[in-house]
PDB file of C-alpha atoms and ligand atoms in Angstrom:
ATOM      1  CA  MET A  21       0.000   0.000   0.000  1.00  0.00           C
ATOM      2  CA  ARG A  22       1.455   3.295  -0.997  1.00  0.00           C
ATOM      3  CA  THR A  23       0.288   6.784  -0.544  1.00  0.00           C
ATOM      4  CA  VAL A  24       1.034   9.172  -3.323  1.00  0.00           C
ATOM      5  CA  THR A  25       0.791  12.808  -2.497  1.00  0.00           C
ATOM      6  CA  ARG A  26       1.295  15.757  -4.712  1.00  0.00           C
ATOM      7  CA  LEU A  27       2.773  18.619  -2.822  1.00  0.00           C
ATOM      8  CA  ALA A  28       1.761  21.971  -4.152  1.00  0.00           C
ATOM      9  CA  GLY A  29       4.457  24.554  -4.189  1.00  0.00           C
ATOM     10  CA  PHE A  30       7.439  25.138  -2.052  1.00  0.00           C
ATOM     11  CA  ALA A  31       6.805  25.986   1.522  1.00  0.00           C
ATOM     12  CA  VAL A  32       8.706  26.245   4.694  1.00  0.00           C
ATOM     13  CA  GLY A  33       6.590  25.539   7.710  1.00  0.00           C
ATOM     14  CA  LEU A  34       7.475  26.432  11.207  1.00  0.00           C
ATOM     15  CA  ALA A  35       7.061  23.801  13.818  1.00  0.00           C
ATOM     16  CA  ALA A  36       4.728  24.394  16.668  1.00  0.00           C
ATOM     17  CA  VAL A  37       6.563  25.934  19.535  1.00  0.00           C
ATOM     18  CA  PHE A  38       6.253  24.080  22.772  1.00  0.00           C
ATOM     19  CA  GLY A  39       6.675  25.960  25.985  1.00  0.00           C
ATOM     20  CA  ALA A  40       9.543  24.301  27.705  1.00  0.00           C
ATOM     21  CA  THR A  41      13.234  24.432  27.930  1.00  0.00           C
ATOM     22  CA  TYR A  42      15.589  21.567  27.563  1.00  0.00           C
ATOM     23  CA  GLY A  43      19.008  20.894  28.953  1.00  0.00           C
ATOM     24  CA  VAL A  44      20.950  18.614  26.662  1.00  0.00           C
ATOM     25  CA  GLY A  45      23.594  16.068  27.326  1.00  0.00           C
ATOM     26  CA  ARG A  46      22.324  14.841  30.642  1.00  0.00           C
ATOM     27  CA  VAL A  47      20.407  11.847  31.787  1.00  0.00           C
ATOM     28  CA  VAL A  48      16.763  12.607  31.236  1.00  0.00           C
ATOM     29  CA  ASP A  49      14.022  12.200  33.743  1.00  0.00           C
ATOM     30  CA  THR A  50      11.264   9.766  32.981  1.00  0.00           C
ATOM     31  CA  ALA A  51       8.906  11.052  30.352  1.00  0.00           C
ATOM     32  CA  PRO A  52       5.787  11.093  32.532  1.00  0.00           C
ATOM     33  CA  ALA A  53       7.464  13.356  35.063  1.00  0.00           C
ATOM     34  CA  ALA A  54       8.673  15.681  32.357  1.00  0.00           C
ATOM     35  CA  GLU A  55       5.227  15.839  30.846  1.00  0.00           C
ATOM     36  CA  SER A  56       3.520  16.559  34.115  1.00  0.00           C
ATOM     37  CA  ARG A  57       5.870  19.430  34.750  1.00  0.00           C
ATOM     38  CA  HIS A  58       5.391  20.586  31.218  1.00  0.00           C
ATOM     39  CA  ASP A  59       1.651  20.741  31.710  1.00  0.00           C
ATOM     40  CA  ASP A  60       1.977  22.798  34.829  1.00  0.00           C
ATOM     41  CA  ALA A  61       1.137  26.393  34.011  1.00  0.00           C
ATOM     42  CA  ALA A  62       3.610  27.517  36.635  1.00  0.00           C
ATOM     43  CA  THR A  63       6.431  26.272  34.428  1.00  0.00           C
ATOM     44  CA  THR A  64       5.391  28.274  31.385  1.00  0.00           C
ATOM     45  CA  PRO A  65       8.621  29.909  30.321  1.00  0.00           C
ATOM     46  CA  THR A  66       9.046  33.580  30.726  1.00  0.00           C
ATOM     47  CA  ALA A  67      10.970  35.814  28.367  1.00  0.00           C
ATOM     48  CA  ASP A  68      14.068  34.714  30.163  1.00  0.00           C
ATOM     49  CA  GLU A  69      14.386  31.145  29.032  1.00  0.00           C
ATOM     50  CA  ARG A  70      18.125  31.126  28.937  1.00  0.00           C
ATOM     51  CA  GLY A  71      19.969  29.103  31.455  1.00  0.00           C
ATOM     52  CA  GLY A  72      17.536  26.249  31.282  1.00  0.00           C
ATOM     53  CA  THR A  73      15.638  24.419  33.959  1.00  0.00           C
ATOM     54  CA  GLY A  74      15.063  20.823  34.846  1.00  0.00           C
ATOM     55  CA  ASP A  75      12.169  20.850  32.384  1.00  0.00           C
ATOM     56  CA  ARG A  76      13.217  19.129  29.209  1.00  0.00           C
ATOM     57  CA  LEU A  77      11.986  18.164  25.830  1.00  0.00           C
ATOM     58  CA  PRO A  78      13.913  15.989  23.449  1.00  0.00           C
ATOM     59  CA  GLY A  79      15.912  17.945  20.911  1.00  0.00           C
ATOM     60  CA  GLY A  80      14.704  19.005  17.510  1.00  0.00           C
ATOM     61  CA  LEU A  81      11.058  19.587  18.376  1.00  0.00           C
ATOM     62  CA  LEU A  82      11.420  23.343  18.628  1.00  0.00           C
ATOM     63  CA  VAL A  83      12.250  25.829  15.913  1.00  0.00           C
ATOM     64  CA  SER A  84      13.187  28.382  18.557  1.00  0.00           C
ATOM     65  CA  GLU A  85      14.660  27.760  21.977  1.00  0.00           C
ATOM     66  CA  HIS A  86      16.628  29.780  24.520  1.00  0.00           C
ATOM     67  CA  GLY A  87      16.328  32.776  22.228  1.00  0.00           C
ATOM     68  CA  TYR A  88      17.863  31.047  19.214  1.00  0.00           C
ATOM     69  CA  THR A  89      15.757  30.463  16.102  1.00  0.00           C
ATOM     70  CA  LEU A  90      16.418  28.323  13.046  1.00  0.00           C
ATOM     71  CA  GLU A  91      15.555  30.282   9.920  1.00  0.00           C
ATOM     72  CA  PRO A  92      15.805  28.728   6.462  1.00  0.00           C
ATOM     73  CA  VAL A  93      16.652  31.363   3.868  1.00  0.00           C
ATOM     74  CA  ASP A  94      16.195  31.473   0.119  1.00  0.00           C
ATOM     75  CA  ALA A  95      18.869  29.595  -1.733  1.00  0.00           C
ATOM     76  CA  PRO A  96      19.655  28.777  -5.338  1.00  0.00           C
ATOM     77  CA  ALA A  97      18.433  25.450  -6.692  1.00  0.00           C
ATOM     78  CA  GLY A  98      20.560  22.644  -5.367  1.00  0.00           C
ATOM     79  CA  GLU A  99      21.550  24.489  -2.233  1.00  0.00           C
ATOM     80  CA  PHE A 100      20.114  24.600   1.257  1.00  0.00           C
ATOM     81  CA  ALA A 101      20.756  27.688   3.350  1.00  0.00           C
ATOM     82  CA  PHE A 102      19.739  28.862   6.786  1.00  0.00           C
ATOM     83  CA  ARG A 103      20.834  30.980   9.676  1.00  0.00           C
ATOM     84  CA  ILE A 104      20.451  30.958  13.409  1.00  0.00           C
ATOM     85  CA  ALA A 105      18.968  34.141  14.774  1.00  0.00           C
ATOM     86  CA  GLY A 106      20.300  34.900  18.221  1.00  0.00           C
ATOM     87  CA  PRO A 107      18.600  36.441  21.241  1.00  0.00           C
ATOM     88  CA  ASP A 108      19.291  39.888  19.799  1.00  0.00           C
ATOM     89  CA  GLY A 109      17.562  38.916  16.548  1.00  0.00           C
ATOM     90  CA  ARG A 110      20.734  39.012  14.526  1.00  0.00           C
ATOM     91  CA  PRO A 111      22.345  35.997  12.852  1.00  0.00           C
ATOM     92  CA  VAL A 112      24.769  34.148  15.085  1.00  0.00           C
ATOM     93  CA  THR A 113      28.275  34.123  13.634  1.00  0.00           C
ATOM     94  CA  ARG A 114      30.258  32.471  16.420  1.00  0.00           C
ATOM     95  CA  TYR A 115      29.913  28.811  17.281  1.00  0.00           C
ATOM     96  CA  ASP A 116      31.797  26.294  19.370  1.00  0.00           C
ATOM     97  CA  VAL A 117      33.164  23.164  17.771  1.00  0.00           C
ATOM     98  CA  ALA A 118      31.382  19.992  18.870  1.00  0.00           C
ATOM     99  CA  HIS A 119      32.097  16.585  17.363  1.00  0.00           C
ATOM    100  CA  ASP A 120      34.687  18.244  15.113  1.00  0.00           C
ATOM    101  CA  LYS A 121      32.238  20.717  13.550  1.00  0.00           C
ATOM    102  CA  GLN A 122      30.553  24.008  14.318  1.00  0.00           C
ATOM    103  CA  MET A 123      27.306  22.916  12.719  1.00  0.00           C
ATOM    104  CA  HIS A 124      25.718  19.547  12.101  1.00  0.00           C
ATOM    105  CA  LEU A 125      22.744  19.582   9.749  1.00  0.00           C
ATOM    106  CA  ILE A 126      20.640  16.437   9.810  1.00  0.00           C
ATOM    107  CA  VAL A 127      17.648  15.911   7.563  1.00  0.00           C
ATOM    108  CA  ALA A 128      15.055  13.158   7.285  1.00  0.00           C
ATOM    109  CA  ARG A 129      11.638  12.915   5.765  1.00  0.00           C
ATOM    110  CA  ARG A 130       8.682  12.771   8.102  1.00  0.00           C
ATOM    111  CA  ASP A 131       8.398   9.065   7.258  1.00  0.00           C
ATOM    112  CA  LEU A 132      12.000   8.689   8.510  1.00  0.00           C
ATOM    113  CA  SER A 133      13.392   7.987   5.041  1.00  0.00           C
ATOM    114  CA  GLY A 134      16.140   9.937   3.318  1.00  0.00           C
ATOM    115  CA  PHE A 135      18.390  10.573   6.310  1.00  0.00           C
ATOM    116  CA  ARG A 136      21.454  12.717   5.609  1.00  0.00           C
ATOM    117  CA  HIS A 137      24.017  14.271   7.945  1.00  0.00           C
ATOM    118  CA  VAL A 138      26.022  17.093   6.397  1.00  0.00           C
ATOM    119  CA  HIS A 139      28.218  19.996   7.448  1.00  0.00           C
ATOM    120  CA  PRO A 140      27.367  23.387   5.986  1.00  0.00           C
ATOM    121  CA  GLU A 141      29.813  26.238   5.526  1.00  0.00           C
ATOM    122  CA  LEU A 142      29.416  29.448   7.481  1.00  0.00           C
ATOM    123  CA  ALA A 143      29.496  32.747   5.634  1.00  0.00           C
ATOM    124  CA  PRO A 144      30.666  35.854   7.504  1.00  0.00           C
ATOM    125  CA  ASP A 145      27.094  37.167   7.643  1.00  0.00           C
ATOM    126  CA  GLY A 146      25.947  34.115   9.603  1.00  0.00           C
ATOM    127  CA  THR A 147      24.393  32.231   6.684  1.00  0.00           C
ATOM    128  CA  TRP A 148      25.042  28.492   6.538  1.00  0.00           C
ATOM    129  CA  ARG A 149      25.114  26.950   3.062  1.00  0.00           C
ATOM    130  CA  VAL A 150      25.421  23.388   1.828  1.00  0.00           C
ATOM    131  CA  ASP A 151      24.625  21.364  -1.263  1.00  0.00           C
ATOM    132  CA  THR A 152      21.070  20.428  -0.510  1.00  0.00           C
ATOM    133  CA  PRO A 153      20.736  17.159   1.364  1.00  0.00           C
ATOM    134  CA  LEU A 154      16.994  17.085   0.592  1.00  0.00           C
ATOM    135  CA  ALA A 155      17.119  14.209  -1.866  1.00  0.00           C
ATOM    136  CA  GLY A 156      13.761  14.407  -3.552  1.00  0.00           C
ATOM    137  CA  PRO A 157      10.165  15.318  -2.828  1.00  0.00           C
ATOM    138  CA  GLY A 158       8.677  15.049   0.582  1.00  0.00           C
ATOM    139  CA  GLN A 159       7.956  16.559   3.935  1.00  0.00           C
ATOM    140  CA  TRP A 160      11.377  16.941   5.439  1.00  0.00           C
ATOM    141  CA  ARG A 161      12.558  17.839   8.894  1.00  0.00           C
ATOM    142  CA  ALA A 162      15.850  19.694   9.083  1.00  0.00           C
ATOM    143  CA  PHE A 163      17.779  19.706  12.361  1.00  0.00           C
ATOM    144  CA  ALA A 164      20.531  22.156  13.202  1.00  0.00           C
ATOM    145  CA  ASP A 165      22.730  20.749  15.975  1.00  0.00           C
ATOM    146  CA  PHE A 166      25.131  23.386  17.278  1.00  0.00           C
ATOM    147  CA  THR A 167      26.493  25.292  20.250  1.00  0.00           C
ATOM    148  CA  PRO A 168      26.466  29.069  19.987  1.00  0.00           C
ATOM    149  CA  THR A 169      29.563  30.508  21.593  1.00  0.00           C
ATOM    150  CA  GLY A 170      28.567  31.515  25.089  1.00  0.00           C
ATOM    151  CA  GLY A 171      25.416  29.397  24.992  1.00  0.00           C
ATOM    152  CA  GLU A 172      24.490  25.802  25.546  1.00  0.00           C
ATOM    153  CA  PRO A 173      24.152  23.036  22.973  1.00  0.00           C
ATOM    154  CA  LEU A 174      20.928  23.196  20.984  1.00  0.00           C
ATOM    155  CA  THR A 175      19.155  21.147  18.371  1.00  0.00           C
ATOM    156  CA  LEU A 176      16.524  23.170  16.547  1.00  0.00           C
ATOM    157  CA  GLY A 177      14.215  21.675  13.934  1.00  0.00           C
ATOM    158  CA  VAL A 178      12.190  23.078  11.067  1.00  0.00           C
ATOM    159  CA  ASP A 179       9.875  21.553   8.474  1.00  0.00           C
ATOM    160  CA  VAL A 180      10.801  21.928   4.829  1.00  0.00           C
ATOM    161  CA  THR A 181       8.633  20.761   1.945  1.00  0.00           C
ATOM    162  CA  VAL A 182      10.127  19.697  -1.355  1.00  0.00           C
ATOM    163  CA  PRO A 183       7.361  19.592  -3.975  1.00  0.00           C
ATOM    164  CA  GLY A 184       6.773  16.713  -6.318  1.00  0.00           C
ATOM    165  CA  GLU A 185       5.397  13.217  -6.493  1.00  0.00           C
ATOM    166  CA  LEU A 186       5.877  11.681  -3.089  1.00  0.00           C
ATOM    167  CA  THR A 187       5.780   8.005  -2.316  1.00  0.00           C
ATOM    168  CA  GLU A 188       5.621   7.575   1.412  1.00  0.00           C
ATOM    169  CA  ARG A 189       7.455   4.600   2.741  1.00  0.00           C
ATOM    170  CA  PRO A 190       6.379   2.527   5.708  1.00  0.00           C
ATOM    171  CA  LEU A 191       8.827   2.379   8.558  1.00  0.00           C
ATOM    172  CA  PRO A 192      10.946  -0.737   8.090  1.00  0.00           C
ATOM    173  CA  ALA A 193      10.296  -3.476  10.620  1.00  0.00           C
ATOM    174  CA  PRO A 194      12.487  -3.663  13.716  1.00  0.00           C
ATOM    175  CA  ALA A 195      15.676  -5.558  13.030  1.00  0.00           C
ATOM    176  CA  THR A 196      19.017  -6.174  14.664  1.00  0.00           C
ATOM    177  CA  THR A 197      21.022  -6.552  11.472  1.00  0.00           C
ATOM    178  CA  THR A 198      21.234  -4.336   8.437  1.00  0.00           C
ATOM    179  CA  THR A 199      23.497  -3.939   5.446  1.00  0.00           C
ATOM    180  CA  VAL A 200      24.902  -0.842   3.792  1.00  0.00           C
ATOM    181  CA  ASP A 201      27.502  -0.457   1.026  1.00  0.00           C
ATOM    182  CA  GLY A 202      28.601  -4.081   1.456  1.00  0.00           C
ATOM    183  CA  TYR A 203      28.924  -3.846   5.238  1.00  0.00           C
ATOM    184  CA  THR A 204      26.817  -5.775   7.698  1.00  0.00           C
ATOM    185  CA  VAL A 205      26.009  -3.976  10.929  1.00  0.00           C
ATOM    186  CA  THR A 206      24.520  -5.732  13.930  1.00  0.00           C
ATOM    187  CA  LEU A 207      22.820  -4.005  16.841  1.00  0.00           C
ATOM    188  CA  THR A 208      23.005  -5.294  20.395  1.00  0.00           C
ATOM    189  CA  GLY A 209      20.966  -3.734  23.158  1.00  0.00           C
ATOM    190  CA  ALA A 210      17.727  -1.792  23.101  1.00  0.00           C
ATOM    191  CA  PRO A 211      16.768   1.618  24.388  1.00  0.00           C
ATOM    192  CA  GLN A 212      14.503   1.896  27.388  1.00  0.00           C
ATOM    193  CA  PRO A 213      12.709   5.023  28.538  1.00  0.00           C
ATOM    194  CA  GLY A 214      14.016   6.752  31.602  1.00  0.00           C
ATOM    195  CA  ARG A 215      17.462   5.244  31.650  1.00  0.00           C
ATOM    196  CA  THR A 216      20.715   5.318  29.778  1.00  0.00           C
ATOM    197  CA  SER A 217      20.875   2.284  27.548  1.00  0.00           C
ATOM    198  CA  SER A 218      23.971   0.843  25.966  1.00  0.00           C
ATOM    199  CA  LEU A 219      23.692   0.215  22.240  1.00  0.00           C
ATOM    200  CA  THR A 220      26.522  -1.612  20.530  1.00  0.00           C
ATOM    201  CA  LEU A 221      26.861  -1.686  16.767  1.00  0.00           C
ATOM    202  CA  THR A 222      29.219  -4.239  15.267  1.00  0.00           C
ATOM    203  CA  VAL A 223      30.528  -3.819  11.738  1.00  0.00           C
ATOM    204  CA  SER A 224      31.651  -6.632   9.471  1.00  0.00           C
ATOM    205  CA  ARG A 225      32.378  -7.036   5.794  1.00  0.00           C
ATOM    206  CA  ASP A 226      32.417 -10.265   3.811  1.00  0.00           C
ATOM    207  CA  GLY A 227      31.975 -12.136   7.079  1.00  0.00           C
ATOM    208  CA  GLN A 228      35.058 -10.572   8.658  1.00  0.00           C
ATOM    209  CA  PRO A 229      34.951  -8.106  11.551  1.00  0.00           C
ATOM    210  CA  VAL A 230      36.059  -4.605  10.570  1.00  0.00           C
ATOM    211  CA  THR A 231      38.830  -3.648  12.991  1.00  0.00           C
ATOM    212  CA  ASP A 232      40.150  -0.540  11.290  1.00  0.00           C
ATOM    213  CA  LEU A 233      37.274   1.884  11.438  1.00  0.00           C
ATOM    214  CA  GLU A 234      38.403   5.449  10.859  1.00  0.00           C
ATOM    215  CA  PRO A 235      37.623   8.289  13.239  1.00  0.00           C
ATOM    216  CA  TYR A 236      34.643  10.292  12.077  1.00  0.00           C
ATOM    217  CA  LEU A 237      33.541  13.398  13.963  1.00  0.00           C
ATOM    218  CA  GLY A 238      35.877  12.492  16.791  1.00  0.00           C
ATOM    219  CA  ALA A 239      34.570   8.968  17.266  1.00  0.00           C
ATOM    220  CA  TYR A 240      34.378   5.623  15.529  1.00  0.00           C
ATOM    221  CA  GLY A 241      30.753   6.244  14.816  1.00  0.00           C
ATOM    222  CA  HIS A 242      28.090   8.895  15.089  1.00  0.00           C
ATOM    223  CA  LEU A 243      24.571   7.849  15.984  1.00  0.00           C
ATOM    224  CA  VAL A 244      21.384   9.830  15.592  1.00  0.00           C
ATOM    225  CA  ALA A 245      18.007   8.523  16.742  1.00  0.00           C
ATOM    226  CA  LEU A 246      14.669   9.931  15.614  1.00  0.00           C
ATOM    227  CA  ARG A 247      11.331   9.035  17.186  1.00  0.00           C
ATOM    228  CA  GLN A 248       8.541   7.954  14.889  1.00  0.00           C
ATOM    229  CA  GLY A 249       5.575  10.269  15.106  1.00  0.00           C
ATOM    230  CA  ASP A 250       7.254  13.559  15.918  1.00  0.00           C
ATOM    231  CA  LEU A 251      10.874  13.071  14.893  1.00  0.00           C
ATOM    232  CA  ALA A 252      12.193  13.936  18.331  1.00  0.00           C
ATOM    233  CA  TYR A 253      15.961  14.043  17.924  1.00  0.00           C
ATOM    234  CA  LEU A 254      17.875  12.148  20.532  1.00  0.00           C
ATOM    235  CA  HIS A 255      21.327  12.819  21.776  1.00  0.00           C
ATOM    236  CA  VAL A 256      23.368   9.655  21.672  1.00  0.00           C
ATOM    237  CA  HIS A 257      26.867   9.738  23.031  1.00  0.00           C
ATOM    238  CA  PRO A 258      29.682   7.438  21.966  1.00  0.00           C
ATOM    239  CA  ASP A 259      31.104   5.444  24.841  1.00  0.00           C
ATOM    240  CA  GLY A 260      34.776   6.216  24.379  1.00  0.00           C
ATOM    241  CA  THR A 261      36.829   8.160  21.886  1.00  0.00           C
ATOM    242  CA  PRO A 262      39.722   7.237  19.604  1.00  0.00           C
ATOM    243  CA  GLY A 263      43.008   7.445  21.435  1.00  0.00           C
ATOM    244  CA  ASP A 264      41.616   7.136  24.945  1.00  0.00           C
ATOM    245  CA  GLY A 265      43.473   3.872  25.456  1.00  0.00           C
ATOM    246  CA  ARG A 266      40.390   1.665  25.703  1.00  0.00           C
ATOM    247  CA  THR A 267      38.349   2.366  22.592  1.00  0.00           C
ATOM    248  CA  ARG A 268      39.140   0.116  19.671  1.00  0.00           C
ATOM    249  CA  PRO A 269      38.551   0.966  15.991  1.00  0.00           C
ATOM    250  CA  GLY A 270      35.899  -1.681  15.612  1.00  0.00           C
ATOM    251  CA  PRO A 271      34.346  -3.983  15.036  1.00  0.00           C
ATOM    252  CA  ALA A 272      32.115  -2.831  17.918  1.00  0.00           C
ATOM    253  CA  VAL A 273      31.129   0.762  18.586  1.00  0.00           C
ATOM    254  CA  THR A 274      29.139   1.456  21.733  1.00  0.00           C
ATOM    255  CA  PHE A 275      26.780   4.344  22.371  1.00  0.00           C
ATOM    256  CA  LEU A 276      24.832   5.523  25.375  1.00  0.00           C
ATOM    257  CA  ALA A 277      21.278   6.371  24.399  1.00  0.00           C
ATOM    258  CA  GLU A 278      18.528   8.048  26.346  1.00  0.00           C
ATOM    259  CA  VAL A 279      15.032   7.733  24.958  1.00  0.00           C
ATOM    260  CA  PRO A 280      12.209   9.853  26.382  1.00  0.00           C
ATOM    261  CA  SER A 281       9.357   7.410  25.830  1.00  0.00           C
ATOM    262  CA  THR A 282       8.257   4.060  24.532  1.00  0.00           C
ATOM    263  CA  GLY A 283       7.693   3.848  20.809  1.00  0.00           C
ATOM    264  CA  SER A 284       9.537   3.227  17.595  1.00  0.00           C
ATOM    265  CA  TYR A 285      12.789   4.920  16.788  1.00  0.00           C
ATOM    266  CA  ARG A 286      14.961   4.950  13.709  1.00  0.00           C
ATOM    267  CA  LEU A 287      18.685   4.766  14.394  1.00  0.00           C
ATOM    268  CA  TYR A 288      21.190   6.140  11.895  1.00  0.00           C
ATOM    269  CA  LEU A 289      24.805   5.104  12.397  1.00  0.00           C
ATOM    270  CA  ASP A 290      27.410   7.050  10.451  1.00  0.00           C
ATOM    271  CA  PHE A 291      30.780   5.310  10.359  1.00  0.00           C
ATOM    272  CA  GLN A 292      33.848   5.820   8.224  1.00  0.00           C
ATOM    273  CA  HIS A 293      35.832   3.075   6.564  1.00  0.00           C
ATOM    274  CA  GLY A 294      37.881   3.067   3.396  1.00  0.00           C
ATOM    275  CA  GLY A 295      37.792   6.856   3.351  1.00  0.00           C
ATOM    276  CA  ARG A 296      34.020   6.974   2.986  1.00  0.00           C
ATOM    277  CA  VAL A 297      31.170   7.579   5.385  1.00  0.00           C
ATOM    278  CA  HIS A 298      28.473   4.923   5.433  1.00  0.00           C
ATOM    279  CA  THR A 299      25.095   5.138   7.141  1.00  0.00           C
ATOM    280  CA  ALA A 300      23.479   2.044   8.615  1.00  0.00           C
ATOM    281  CA  GLU A 301      19.828   2.333   9.629  1.00  0.00           C
ATOM    282  CA  PHE A 302      17.794   0.358  12.144  1.00  0.00           C
ATOM    283  CA  THR A 303      14.274   0.490  13.484  1.00  0.00           C
ATOM    284  CA  VAL A 304      14.123  -0.232  17.196  1.00  0.00           C
ATOM    285  CA  VAL A 305      11.211  -0.317  19.600  1.00  0.00           C
ATOM    286  CA  ALA A 306      11.718   1.159  23.033  1.00  0.00           C
ATOM    287  CA  ASP A 307       9.866  -0.941  25.516  1.00  0.00           C
ATOM    288  CA  ALA A 308       9.217  -0.039  29.113  1.00  0.00           C
ATOM    289  CA  ALA A 309      10.646  -3.313  30.340  1.00  0.00           C
ATOM    290  CA  PRO A 310      10.557  -3.566  34.138  1.00  0.00           C
ATOM    291  CA  THR A 311      14.062  -5.003  34.447  1.00  0.00           C
ATOM    292  CA  GLY A 312      17.476  -3.789  33.463  1.00  0.00           C
ATOM    293  CA  ASP A 313      17.833  -6.599  30.973  1.00  0.00           C
ATOM    294  CA  ALA A 314      17.757  -5.480  27.398  1.00  0.00           C
ATOM    295  CA  PRO A 315      14.641  -6.754  25.668  1.00  0.00           C
ATOM    296  CA  THR A 316      14.948  -8.366  22.293  1.00  0.00           C
ATOM    297  CA  PRO A 317      14.467  -5.588  19.767  1.00  0.00           C
ATOM    298  CA  SER A 318      13.618  -7.938  16.934  1.00  0.00           C
ATOM    299  CA  GLY A 319       9.943  -8.227  17.735  1.00  0.00           C
ATOM    300  CA  PRO A 320       7.140  -5.748  18.237  1.00  0.00           C
ATOM    301  CA  ALA A 321       6.792  -4.271  21.673  1.00  0.00           C
ATOM    302  CA  PRO A 322       3.752  -5.239  23.700  1.00  0.00           C
ATOM    303  CA  THR A 323       2.776  -1.603  24.014  1.00  0.00           C
ATOM    304  CA  GLY A 324       3.101   1.181  21.518  1.00  0.00           C
ATOM    305  CA  GLY A 325       4.008   0.557  17.943  1.00  0.00           C
ATOM    306  CA  ALA A 326       2.881  -3.047  17.862  1.00  0.00           C
ATOM    307  CA  ASP A 327       1.948  -2.624  14.225  1.00  0.00           C
ATOM    308  CA  HIS A 328       5.305  -1.333  13.078  1.00  0.00           C
ATOM    309  CA  GLY A 329       6.432  -4.764  12.049  1.00  0.00           C
ATOM    310  CA  THR A 330       3.644  -4.981   9.504  1.00  0.00           C
ATOM    311  CA  PRO A 331       4.937  -4.081   6.072  1.00  0.00           C
ATOM    312  CA  GLY A 332       2.889  -1.629   4.149  1.00  0.00           C
ATOM    313  CA  HIS A 333       1.027   0.104   6.905  1.00  0.00           C
ATOM    314  CA  GLY A 334       0.155   3.585   5.838  1.00  0.00           C
ATOM    315  CA  HIS A 335       1.197   6.948   7.144  1.00  0.00           C
ATOM    316  CA  ASN A 336      -1.919   8.835   6.234  1.00  0.00           C
TER     317      ASN A 336
HETATM  318 CU1   CU B  22      27.775  16.390  11.892  1.00  0.00          CU
END
């Protein structure tokens, strides 16, 4: 079953702005607690949102946070351009380097297809430009992952529509093994809400473990996770860095993931080998298992997303 949609005209939509702040890079509270605080009118942010509170949303849901706003700008065909407006309304021109870059631009369609992770170039006026990663028609979400100098890390997200004939794709079924560019990647572990979960990805080629992965963005792999339904963007941290004396260049790369809720997530592992970056994708289901044991991610979860293993379900 496929849904074909004709998208009329080019449009850039702004995401709904949720009233909460988010501190990144820390262990999250359980989702229910965060939501209950979020619903409390007393926590409605004031004009002074900077500095953050214990009230957190996952990254990427907001187009504007802590005074910083992601603004796509007109660009020639084949190029994607944007800027970050700062608290003073002017484009930010100074950024800290994180994971080897000042700006990470991640895009994926709303159906979680078409993932790309690219690094735009900063012009002196604060405009970021890159060969467009929007590979074809669709409803895309673009995430800018950056740290403004003097501020805290942010991931802002904005919707971008590329017109044309769109064939929506069902989310692939959960799996623990995938292939990309001749590599086989196996996932061990599963995310669980409210705790830091260890996810290990093991890379092999032609049946042989790959033991000479190349550093990419300061690690032997870079993992992004997006939640099905709203494309919440999750911070996933590599466990160990090249040269720290304990982290080997494969075949296993371990990450520490924090998911905010049950549900289906798409994982995108960027790794470099042979001078090229490859992206392995997995669908995983986060299950609120009562024990610390990792549930088997190969089957549907008993709650939430039980139909994701059914090929061809629609996204109407
Ligand atoms: Cu990046």
